mmCIF file of C-alpha atoms and ligand atoms in Angstrom:
data_model
loop_
_atom_site.group_PDB
_atom_site.id
_atom_site.type_symbol
_atom_site.label_atom_id
_atom_site.label_comp_id
_atom_site.label_asym_id
_atom_site.label_seq_id
_atom_site.Cartn_x
_atom_site.Cartn_y
_atom_site.Cartn_z
ATOM 1 C CA MET A 29 -24.216 7.451 9.418
ATOM 2 C CA ILE A 30 -20.898 9.290 9.827
ATOM 3 C CA ILE A 31 -20.344 9.628 13.132
ATOM 4 C CA ASP A 32 -17.119 11.505 15.135
ATOM 5 C CA LEU A 33 -14.239 9.943 17.191
ATOM 6 C CA PRO A 34 -15.694 9.215 20.802
ATOM 7 C CA THR A 35 -18.829 8.825 19.121
ATOM 8 C CA ALA A 36 -17.026 6.122 17.531
ATOM 9 C CA VAL A 37 -15.159 4.923 20.810
ATOM 10 C CA ASP A 38 -18.761 4.553 22.610
ATOM 11 C CA PHE A 39 -20.450 2.416 20.377
ATOM 12 C CA ILE A 40 -17.530 0.157 19.851
ATOM 13 C CA LYS A 41 -17.763 -0.048 23.717
ATOM 14 C CA LYS A 42 -21.583 -1.221 23.932
ATOM 15 C CA GLY A 43 -19.780 -4.284 21.256
ATOM 16 C CA ASP A 44 -21.720 -1.649 17.602
ATOM 17 C CA VAL A 45 -19.620 -2.246 14.966
ATOM 18 C CA VAL A 46 -18.193 0.510 12.951
ATOM 19 C CA ALA A 47 -16.596 1.175 9.546
ATOM 20 C CA PHE A 48 -13.456 3.655 9.859
ATOM 21 C CA PRO A 49 -10.200 4.489 7.641
ATOM 22 C CA THR A 50 -7.630 2.600 7.189
ATOM 23 C CA GLU A 51 -5.138 2.866 4.623
ATOM 24 C CA THR A 52 -5.876 0.186 2.535
ATOM 25 C CA VAL A 53 -9.519 -0.016 2.107
ATOM 26 C CA TYR A 54 -12.217 1.056 4.792
ATOM 27 C CA GLY A 55 -12.722 -1.686 7.957
ATOM 28 C CA LEU A 56 -16.026 -2.475 9.718
ATOM 29 C CA GLY A 57 -14.531 -2.506 13.336
ATOM 30 C CA ALA A 58 -15.913 -3.869 16.416
ATOM 31 C CA ASP A 59 -14.290 -5.338 19.939
ATOM 32 C CA ALA A 60 -12.097 -8.001 19.487
ATOM 33 C CA PHE A 61 -12.921 -9.933 22.832
ATOM 34 C CA ASN A 62 -16.410 -8.830 22.001
ATOM 35 C CA ILE A 63 -18.283 -12.118 20.337
ATOM 36 C CA TYR A 64 -21.552 -10.792 19.941
ATOM 37 C CA ALA A 65 -19.410 -7.856 18.261
ATOM 38 C CA ILE A 66 -17.509 -10.425 16.486
ATOM 39 C CA LYS A 67 -20.771 -12.166 15.599
ATOM 40 C CA LYS A 68 -23.098 -9.062 14.746
ATOM 41 C CA THR A 69 -20.280 -7.993 12.035
ATOM 42 C CA TYR A 70 -20.074 -11.500 10.109
ATOM 43 C CA GLU A 71 -23.998 -10.819 9.881
ATOM 44 C CA LEU A 72 -23.322 -8.013 8.806
ATOM 45 C CA LYS A 73 -21.461 -8.426 6.269
ATOM 46 C CA GLY A 74 -22.837 -11.694 4.691
ATOM 47 C CA ARG A 75 -19.690 -13.740 5.481
ATOM 48 C CA PRO A 76 -19.194 -16.995 6.275
ATOM 49 C CA SER A 77 -17.828 -17.427 9.834
ATOM 50 C CA ASP A 78 -15.504 -20.044 8.472
ATOM 51 C CA ASN A 79 -13.471 -17.047 7.371
ATOM 52 C CA PRO A 80 -11.210 -15.710 10.110
ATOM 53 C CA LEU A 81 -10.995 -11.643 10.474
ATOM 54 C CA ILE A 82 -6.998 -9.323 10.987
ATOM 55 C CA VAL A 83 -7.155 -7.550 14.325
ATOM 56 C CA HIS A 84 -5.999 -4.582 14.333
ATOM 57 C CA VAL A 85 -3.465 -2.393 16.847
ATOM 58 C CA SER A 86 -2.363 0.128 17.982
ATOM 59 C CA SER A 87 0.866 -1.001 19.998
ATOM 60 C CA ILE A 88 2.555 -3.396 19.887
ATOM 61 C CA SER A 89 2.155 -4.923 23.586
ATOM 62 C CA GLN A 90 -2.147 -4.879 22.029
ATOM 63 C CA THR A 91 0.151 -7.111 19.957
ATOM 64 C CA GLU A 92 1.639 -9.493 22.964
ATOM 65 C CA LYS A 93 -1.177 -9.954 24.754
ATOM 66 C CA ILE A 94 -2.855 -11.471 22.283
ATOM 67 C CA THR A 95 -0.555 -13.577 21.094
ATOM 68 C CA LYS A 96 2.112 -15.982 22.492
ATOM 69 C CA ASN A 97 5.489 -16.539 20.683
ATOM 70 C CA LEU A 98 5.484 -14.219 19.868
ATOM 71 C CA PRO A 99 9.192 -14.771 15.979
ATOM 72 C CA ASP A 100 11.796 -12.420 15.768
ATOM 73 C CA ARG A 101 10.994 -11.653 12.451
ATOM 74 C CA PHE A 102 7.869 -10.754 13.540
ATOM 75 C CA TYR A 103 9.168 -8.025 15.671
ATOM 76 C CA LYS A 104 12.287 -6.835 12.782
ATOM 77 C CA LEU A 105 9.164 -6.508 10.366
ATOM 78 C CA ALA A 106 6.664 -5.034 12.600
ATOM 79 C CA LYS A 107 9.441 -2.165 13.182
ATOM 80 C CA HIS A 108 9.791 -1.769 9.681
ATOM 81 C CA PHE A 109 6.855 -2.204 8.562
ATOM 82 C CA TRP A 110 4.191 -0.581 10.900
ATOM 83 C CA PRO A 111 2.050 0.886 11.147
ATOM 84 C CA GLY A 112 1.564 -0.367 7.611
ATOM 85 C CA PRO A 113 0.072 -3.092 5.561
ATOM 86 C CA LEU A 114 1.953 -5.938 6.939
ATOM 87 C CA THR A 115 -0.845 -8.569 8.318
ATOM 88 C CA LEU A 116 1.435 -11.385 9.821
ATOM 89 C CA ILE A 117 -0.455 -14.216 10.426
ATOM 90 C CA VAL A 118 1.466 -15.479 14.552
ATOM 91 C CA GLU A 119 0.460 -17.885 16.791
ATOM 92 C CA LYS A 120 -2.700 -16.442 19.004
ATOM 93 C CA ASP A 121 -2.818 -17.015 22.585
ATOM 94 C CA SER A 122 -5.994 -18.202 25.197
ATOM 95 C CA SER A 123 -7.720 -15.210 25.811
ATOM 96 C CA VAL A 124 -8.597 -14.666 20.929
ATOM 97 C CA PRO A 125 -12.350 -15.416 20.895
ATOM 98 C CA ASP A 126 -12.248 -18.726 18.284
ATOM 99 C CA GLN A 127 -14.845 -16.782 16.035
ATOM 100 C CA VAL A 128 -12.239 -14.508 15.712
ATOM 101 C CA THR A 129 -9.493 -16.710 14.301
ATOM 102 C CA GLY A 130 -12.810 -18.767 12.429
ATOM 103 C CA GLY A 131 -10.762 -21.597 15.182
ATOM 104 C CA LEU A 132 -7.804 -21.713 13.330
ATOM 105 C CA LYS A 133 -5.105 -21.736 16.470
ATOM 106 C CA THR A 134 -3.305 -18.465 14.563
ATOM 107 C CA VAL A 135 -4.073 -14.717 14.395
ATOM 108 C CA ALA A 136 -4.074 -11.779 11.912
ATOM 109 C CA ILE A 137 -2.760 -8.966 13.533
ATOM 110 C CA ARG A 138 -1.511 -5.738 11.633
ATOM 111 C CA MET A 139 -1.250 -2.287 13.067
ATOM 112 C CA PRO A 140 -2.749 0.112 10.469
ATOM 113 C CA ASP A 141 -1.680 3.441 9.225
ATOM 114 C CA HIS A 142 -4.085 6.142 9.638
ATOM 115 C CA PRO A 143 -4.226 8.308 12.052
ATOM 116 C CA VAL A 144 -8.148 8.338 12.808
ATOM 117 C CA ALA A 145 -7.646 3.849 13.377
ATOM 118 C CA LEU A 146 -4.662 4.240 16.275
ATOM 119 C CA GLN A 147 -6.994 6.848 18.146
ATOM 120 C CA LEU A 148 -9.779 5.238 17.501
ATOM 121 C CA ILE A 149 -7.862 1.606 18.150
ATOM 122 C CA GLN A 150 -6.257 3.834 21.588
ATOM 123 C CA GLN A 151 -9.303 5.023 22.852
ATOM 124 C CA THR A 152 -10.406 0.831 22.378
ATOM 125 C CA GLY A 153 -8.372 -1.513 22.139
ATOM 126 C CA PRO A 154 -7.786 -4.238 19.581
ATOM 127 C CA LEU A 155 -10.562 -4.576 17.566
ATOM 128 C CA THR A 156 -10.842 -7.225 14.400
ATOM 129 C CA ALA A 157 -11.542 -5.588 11.404
ATOM 130 C CA PRO A 158 -12.717 -7.083 8.297
ATOM 131 C CA SER A 159 -12.660 -5.020 4.610
ATOM 132 C CA ALA A 160 -15.789 -3.517 4.486
ATOM 133 C CA ASN A 161 -18.133 -4.584 1.601
ATOM 134 C CA LYS A 162 -20.653 -6.178 1.863
ATOM 135 C CA SER A 163 -19.759 -10.108 1.027
ATOM 136 C CA GLY A 164 -18.548 -10.033 -3.174
ATOM 137 C CA LYS A 165 -18.495 -6.709 -3.297
ATOM 138 C CA PRO A 166 -15.510 -4.456 -3.905
ATOM 139 C CA SER A 167 -13.446 -3.378 -0.497
ATOM 140 C CA PRO A 168 -14.389 0.008 0.327
ATOM 141 C CA THR A 169 -11.907 3.333 -0.531
ATOM 142 C CA LYS A 170 -14.488 5.892 0.588
ATOM 143 C CA SER A 171 -17.954 6.803 3.125
ATOM 144 C CA GLU A 172 -20.121 6.855 -0.282
ATOM 145 C CA HIS A 173 -18.932 2.880 -1.112
ATOM 146 C CA LEU A 174 -20.207 2.270 2.721
ATOM 147 C CA LEU A 175 -22.909 3.547 1.760
ATOM 148 C CA GLN A 176 -23.497 2.221 -0.834
ATOM 149 C CA ASP A 177 -23.694 -1.109 0.770
ATOM 150 C CA TYR A 178 -25.541 -0.285 4.174
ATOM 151 C CA GLY A 179 -27.671 2.776 3.321
ATOM 152 C CA GLU A 180 -28.220 5.122 6.923
ATOM 153 C CA SER A 181 -27.316 2.716 9.227
ATOM 154 C CA LEU A 182 -23.955 1.927 9.176
ATOM 155 C CA PRO A 183 -22.292 4.451 11.957
ATOM 156 C CA ILE A 184 -18.417 5.165 10.472
ATOM 157 C CA LEU A 185 -15.689 7.188 10.812
ATOM 158 C CA ASP A 186 -15.312 9.392 8.204
ATOM 159 C CA GLY A 187 -11.277 9.741 6.837
ATOM 160 C CA GLY A 188 -11.437 10.836 3.157
ATOM 161 C CA SER A 189 -10.445 8.237 0.385
ATOM 162 C CA THR A 190 -7.750 4.971 1.444
ATOM 163 C CA SER A 191 -4.952 6.618 0.184
ATOM 164 C CA ILE A 192 -3.930 2.697 -0.945
ATOM 165 C CA GLY A 193 -6.467 1.292 -2.136
ATOM 166 C CA LEU A 194 -6.065 -2.213 -1.937
ATOM 167 C CA GLU A 195 -6.536 -4.442 1.359
ATOM 168 C CA SER A 196 -2.416 -5.403 2.934
ATOM 169 C CA THR A 197 -0.133 -8.199 2.059
ATOM 170 C CA ILE A 198 -1.173 -10.975 4.879
ATOM 171 C CA LEU A 199 1.783 -12.415 5.760
ATOM 172 C CA ASP A 200 2.170 -16.082 6.731
ATOM 173 C CA LEU A 201 5.207 -15.741 10.087
ATOM 174 C CA THR A 202 4.191 -20.121 11.703
ATOM 175 C CA THR A 203 6.136 -21.137 8.944
ATOM 176 C CA ASP A 204 10.222 -22.230 8.662
ATOM 177 C CA ALA A 205 9.832 -19.653 5.258
ATOM 178 C CA PRO A 206 7.623 -16.770 5.210
ATOM 179 C CA GLU A 207 4.548 -16.789 2.691
ATOM 180 C CA ILE A 208 2.962 -14.264 1.134
ATOM 181 C CA LEU A 209 -0.818 -15.710 1.641
ATOM 182 C CA ARG A 210 -1.765 -12.308 -0.174
ATOM 183 C CA PRO A 211 -0.312 -9.884 -2.121
ATOM 184 C CA GLY A 212 0.030 -5.994 -0.791
ATOM 185 C CA SER A 213 1.772 -2.878 -1.569
ATOM 186 C CA ILE A 214 4.277 -4.566 0.133
ATOM 187 C CA SER A 215 6.080 -6.792 -1.950
ATOM 188 C CA HIS A 216 8.122 -10.151 -1.337
ATOM 189 C CA GLU A 217 11.265 -8.520 -2.174
ATOM 190 C CA GLU A 218 10.733 -5.674 0.227
ATOM 191 C CA ILE A 219 10.272 -8.449 2.978
ATOM 192 C CA SER A 220 12.497 -10.298 1.981
ATOM 193 C CA LYS A 221 15.754 -7.781 2.738
ATOM 194 C CA VAL A 222 14.029 -6.835 6.095
ATOM 195 C CA LEU A 223 14.019 -10.830 6.780
ATOM 196 C CA LYS A 224 18.183 -11.648 5.420
ATOM 197 C CA VAL A 225 16.104 -15.045 4.357
ATOM 198 C CA GLU A 226 14.290 -15.540 1.124
ATOM 199 C CA VAL A 227 9.913 -15.069 1.707
ATOM 200 C CA THR A 228 8.298 -17.341 0.346
ATOM 201 C CA ALA A 229 5.741 -14.569 -3.104
ATOM 202 C CA PHE A 230 2.457 -15.522 -3.505
ATOM 203 C CA GLN A 231 0.831 -18.155 -5.820
ATOM 204 C CA GLU A 232 -1.282 -16.767 -8.301
ATOM 205 C CA LYS A 233 -2.739 -20.013 -8.775
ATOM 206 C CA ARG A 234 -3.069 -21.654 -5.701
ATOM 207 C CA ALA A 235 -6.979 -20.091 -5.136
ATOM 208 C CA SER A 236 -7.999 -22.604 -7.101
ATOM 209 C CA ASP A 237 -6.281 -25.818 -6.491
ATOM 210 C CA SER A 238 -7.787 -29.054 -4.751
ATOM 211 C CA GLU A 239 -4.770 -28.608 -2.234
ATOM 212 C CA PRO A 240 -6.354 -26.974 1.357
ATOM 213 C CA VAL A 241 -6.248 -22.986 1.434
ATOM 214 C CA LYS A 242 -4.435 -21.536 3.887
ATOM 215 C CA SER A 243 -5.644 -17.571 3.971
ATOM 216 C CA PRO A 244 -9.569 -18.730 3.847
ATOM 217 C CA GLY A 245 -10.174 -16.118 3.084
ATOM 218 C CA THR A 246 -8.526 -16.393 -0.806
ATOM 219 C CA LYS A 247 -11.770 -19.337 -1.956
ATOM 220 C CA TYR A 248 -14.469 -16.622 -1.553
ATOM 221 C CA THR A 249 -15.315 -15.358 -4.901
ATOM 222 C CA HIS A 250 -14.682 -10.831 -4.124
ATOM 223 C CA TYR A 251 -14.182 -7.914 -5.609
ATOM 224 C CA SER A 252 -16.624 -8.759 -8.759
ATOM 225 C CA PRO A 253 -18.164 -5.994 -10.268
ATOM 226 C CA ASP A 254 -22.048 -7.118 -11.950
ATOM 227 C CA ALA A 255 -20.240 -5.213 -15.266
ATOM 228 C CA GLU A 256 -17.808 -8.701 -16.923
ATOM 229 C CA VAL A 257 -14.274 -7.320 -16.448
ATOM 230 C CA LYS A 258 -12.020 -8.561 -18.684
ATOM 231 C CA TRP A 259 -8.387 -8.719 -19.509
ATOM 232 C CA LEU A 260 -7.566 -7.189 -23.473
ATOM 233 C CA SER A 261 -3.975 -7.056 -25.176
ATOM 234 C CA LYS A 262 -4.477 -4.236 -26.595
ATOM 235 C CA ILE A 263 -7.431 -1.288 -27.341
ATOM 236 C CA PRO A 264 -8.771 -1.570 -29.921
ATOM 237 C CA ASN A 265 -9.659 0.128 -33.375
ATOM 238 C CA SER A 266 -13.260 0.483 -32.472
ATOM 239 C CA LEU A 267 -14.335 0.283 -28.187
ATOM 240 C CA GLU A 268 -17.995 -1.178 -27.835
ATOM 241 C CA ILE A 269 -20.200 1.280 -26.623
ATOM 242 C CA ASN A 270 -20.932 -0.648 -23.650
ATOM 243 C CA ALA A 271 -18.234 -1.320 -22.116
ATOM 244 C CA LEU A 272 -15.273 1.156 -20.033
ATOM 245 C CA TYR A 273 -11.512 0.322 -20.895
ATOM 246 C CA VAL A 274 -8.626 0.783 -18.405
ATOM 247 C CA VAL A 275 -5.270 1.273 -19.746
ATOM 248 C CA HIS A 276 -1.746 2.301 -17.557
ATOM 249 C CA SER A 277 0.094 2.363 -21.109
ATOM 250 C CA GLN A 278 1.643 5.169 -22.081
ATOM 251 C CA ASN A 279 0.238 5.307 -25.137
ATOM 252 C CA GLN A 280 -1.613 8.342 -27.082
ATOM 253 C CA TYR A 281 -4.938 7.169 -26.120
ATOM 254 C CA PRO A 282 -8.247 8.759 -28.004
ATOM 255 C CA ASP A 283 -10.042 11.298 -25.965
ATOM 256 C CA SER A 284 -13.700 9.232 -24.436
ATOM 257 C CA LYS A 285 -15.505 8.943 -22.249
ATOM 258 C CA ASN A 286 -15.424 5.465 -21.751
ATOM 259 C CA ILE A 287 -11.069 5.195 -21.198
ATOM 260 C CA LEU A 288 -9.302 6.016 -18.085
ATOM 261 C CA SER A 289 -6.444 6.174 -18.852
ATOM 262 C CA TYR A 290 -2.725 5.907 -16.489
ATOM 263 C CA ASN A 291 -0.348 6.412 -18.294
ATOM 264 C CA GLY A 292 1.918 4.197 -15.809
ATOM 265 C CA ASN A 293 0.918 5.150 -12.928
ATOM 266 C CA PHE A 294 0.124 2.315 -10.719
ATOM 267 C CA THR A 295 -0.634 3.782 -7.529
ATOM 268 C CA GLU A 296 -3.191 5.677 -8.317
ATOM 269 C CA LEU A 297 -4.776 2.699 -10.528
ATOM 270 C CA ALA A 298 -4.560 0.214 -7.569
ATOM 271 C CA LYS A 299 -6.007 3.958 -5.090
ATOM 272 C CA ASP A 300 -9.425 3.778 -7.734
ATOM 273 C CA LEU A 301 -9.489 0.162 -8.829
ATOM 274 C CA TYR A 302 -12.579 -0.069 -5.883
ATOM 275 C CA ASP A 303 -13.785 2.416 -7.555
ATOM 276 C CA ILE A 304 -13.450 1.812 -11.349
ATOM 277 C CA PHE A 305 -15.659 -0.697 -10.342
ATOM 278 C CA ARG A 306 -18.634 0.155 -8.568
ATOM 279 C CA THR A 307 -18.878 2.834 -10.598
ATOM 280 C CA ALA A 308 -19.446 1.062 -13.449
ATOM 281 C CA ASP A 309 -22.136 -0.515 -12.268
ATOM 282 C CA HIS A 310 -23.873 2.359 -11.345
ATOM 283 C CA GLN A 311 -22.469 3.709 -15.243
ATOM 284 C CA HIS A 312 -24.237 0.738 -16.546
ATOM 285 C CA TYR A 313 -21.790 -0.609 -18.177
ATOM 286 C CA GLU A 314 -21.959 -4.112 -19.496
ATOM 287 C CA LYS A 315 -18.070 -4.957 -19.653
ATOM 288 C CA ILE A 316 -14.948 -3.093 -18.169
ATOM 289 C CA TYR A 317 -11.595 -4.040 -20.432
ATOM 290 C CA ILE A 318 -8.582 -4.390 -17.710
ATOM 291 C CA GLU A 319 -4.701 -3.329 -19.717
ATOM 292 C CA GLU A 320 -3.044 -6.582 -19.025
ATOM 293 C CA LEU A 321 -0.217 -5.754 -16.853
ATOM 294 C CA PRO A 322 3.397 -6.250 -17.304
ATOM 295 C CA GLU A 323 6.041 -7.859 -15.610
ATOM 296 C CA GLN A 324 6.012 -8.036 -11.954
ATOM 297 C CA HIS A 325 9.311 -6.184 -11.343
ATOM 298 C CA GLU A 326 8.455 -2.337 -13.234
ATOM 299 C CA ASP A 327 6.668 -1.681 -9.843
ATOM 300 C CA ARG A 328 5.318 -3.327 -6.543
ATOM 301 C CA LEU A 329 1.669 -3.356 -6.721
ATOM 302 C CA ILE A 330 1.828 -5.343 -9.374
ATOM 303 C CA PRO A 331 1.412 -8.537 -8.156
ATOM 304 C CA ALA A 332 -2.009 -7.017 -6.156
ATOM 305 C CA LEU A 333 -3.414 -5.771 -9.370
ATOM 306 C CA ILE A 334 -2.898 -9.196 -10.487
ATOM 307 C CA ASN A 335 -4.628 -10.960 -8.119
ATOM 308 C CA ARG A 336 -7.756 -8.247 -7.563
ATOM 309 C CA ILE A 337 -8.619 -8.147 -10.666
ATOM 310 C CA SER A 338 -7.937 -11.561 -12.372
ATOM 311 C CA LYS A 339 -10.653 -12.820 -8.512
ATOM 312 C CA ALA A 340 -12.858 -9.902 -10.852
ATOM 313 C CA CYS A 341 -12.850 -11.922 -13.564
ATOM 314 C CA LYS A 342 -13.668 -14.601 -11.742
ATOM 315 C CA LYS A 343 -17.716 -14.843 -12.205
HETATM 316 O O1 TXA B 426 -6.337 -3.958 4.425
HETATM 317 C C1 TXA B 426 -6.504 -4.933 4.804
HETATM 318 O O2 TXA B 426 -6.452 -5.786 5.664
HETATM 319 C C2 TXA B 426 -8.313 -4.617 5.674
HETATM 320 C C3 TXA B 426 -8.232 -3.618 6.018
HETATM 321 C C4 TXA B 426 -9.467 -2.744 6.908
HETATM 322 O O3 TXA B 426 -7.211 -3.414 7.281
HETATM 323 N N1 TXA B 426 -8.859 -5.660 6.025
HETATM 324 C C5 TXA B 426 -8.996 -6.839 5.370
HETATM 325 O O4 TXA B 426 -10.089 -8.036 5.762
HETATM 326 O O5 TXA B 426 -8.626 -7.292 3.534
HETATM 327 P P1 TXA B 426 -10.283 -8.968 5.490
HETATM 328 O O6 TXA B 426 -11.037 -9.873 6.085
HETATM 329 O O7 TXA B 426 -11.547 -8.552 3.316
HETATM 330 O O8 TXA B 426 -9.331 -10.046 5.177
HETATM 331 C C6 TXA B 426 -8.403 -10.995 5.658
HETATM 332 C C7 TXA B 426 -8.403 -12.442 5.581
HETATM 333 C C8 TXA B 426 -8.656 -13.569 4.490
HETATM 334 O O9 TXA B 426 -8.401 -13.527 3.464
HETATM 335 C C9 TXA B 426 -8.833 -14.180 5.947
HETATM 336 O O10 TXA B 426 -9.010 -15.655 4.829
HETATM 337 C C10 TXA B 426 -7.915 -13.667 6.178
HETATM 338 O O11 TXA B 426 -7.086 -12.690 5.566
HETATM 339 N N2 TXA B 426 -6.484 -13.872 7.334
HETATM 340 C C11 TXA B 426 -7.088 -13.922 8.726
HETATM 341 N N3 TXA B 426 -7.136 -14.729 9.675
HETATM 342 C C12 TXA B 426 -6.125 -15.047 9.065
HETATM 343 C C13 TXA B 426 -4.991 -16.796 9.798
HETATM 344 N N4 TXA B 426 -4.916 -16.563 11.434
HETATM 345 N N5 TXA B 426 -4.951 -17.708 8.614
HETATM 346 C C14 TXA B 426 -4.648 -17.136 7.119
HETATM 347 N N6 TXA B 426 -5.360 -16.103 6.896
HETATM 348 C C15 TXA B 426 -6.254 -15.557 7.731
HETATM 349 MG MG1 MG B 427 -12.283 -8.092 2.336
#
């Protein structure tokens, strides 16, 4: 059900959950101080309750009210990257319910760079918002995806397609060396430059290691379409009929409806990725082959793309 901003504000204040657009993906917003609304969020998403939520704010003063001992690094990064796709993990204040953080003493915070999201949060106060997909589905990047997952029952603030298409970069600021827990469109180089300290890059292997994961969400399977997703080093001469091919190198490809060519445009690929996964399922493709991505320094989106596509490859 598509609703307008004043209705969304009313719904949130009543303890309902409302989907809203951000620059990354749609979020499932709820009043961060209402434990019943938080509980509803987990139920709606079908998400395990030990997987904490990001609190979305529209100002630094909102952040100061829900955190403790904000380090200088927080202010430097917020000044430079907020509003924007950077989530910062800091110490939480006792005003944030344990249900938001899955019992952790830290809280994830970000200020989204989207006028609708900011107007909403200005009127409701801080909102918890996981990506609005049902657990195990690709994150929604347009309102059609929300209708696919929830039907007409979910109130939606429609903001069109999201501009980035991949979830925010998550940076842990509670350790001596800040560490990227989830790669996003803001790269570890950009963050290191602003902080003037070396930031630990995301280690792709960590999620499958036996050591405890720092970002609880990384241990769950996400982003998997029904079709089997596979990396491909080169497009074969004869294509499989039931497979969709996603390529990015600047070659001439045969004109075929099952080849999606991105010509080196990783921004566009990131924006479309989750829609490709969903559309492939609707069109009953059995496989999605994605051309292997080049070295990380070629484009700042590459670590995030590798991370999301690799997750989709694991069933
Ligand atoms: O772009 C985004 O970040 C989107 C939009 C809606 O803002 N939100 C999003 O939320 O991706 P979600 O819930 O799908 O992913 C949040 C991730 C999870 O992997 C969770 O485990 C991690 O953040 N997280 C949340 N709180 C944390 C904390 N205190 N410490 C470590 N990781 C945390
Ligand atoms: Mg998510």
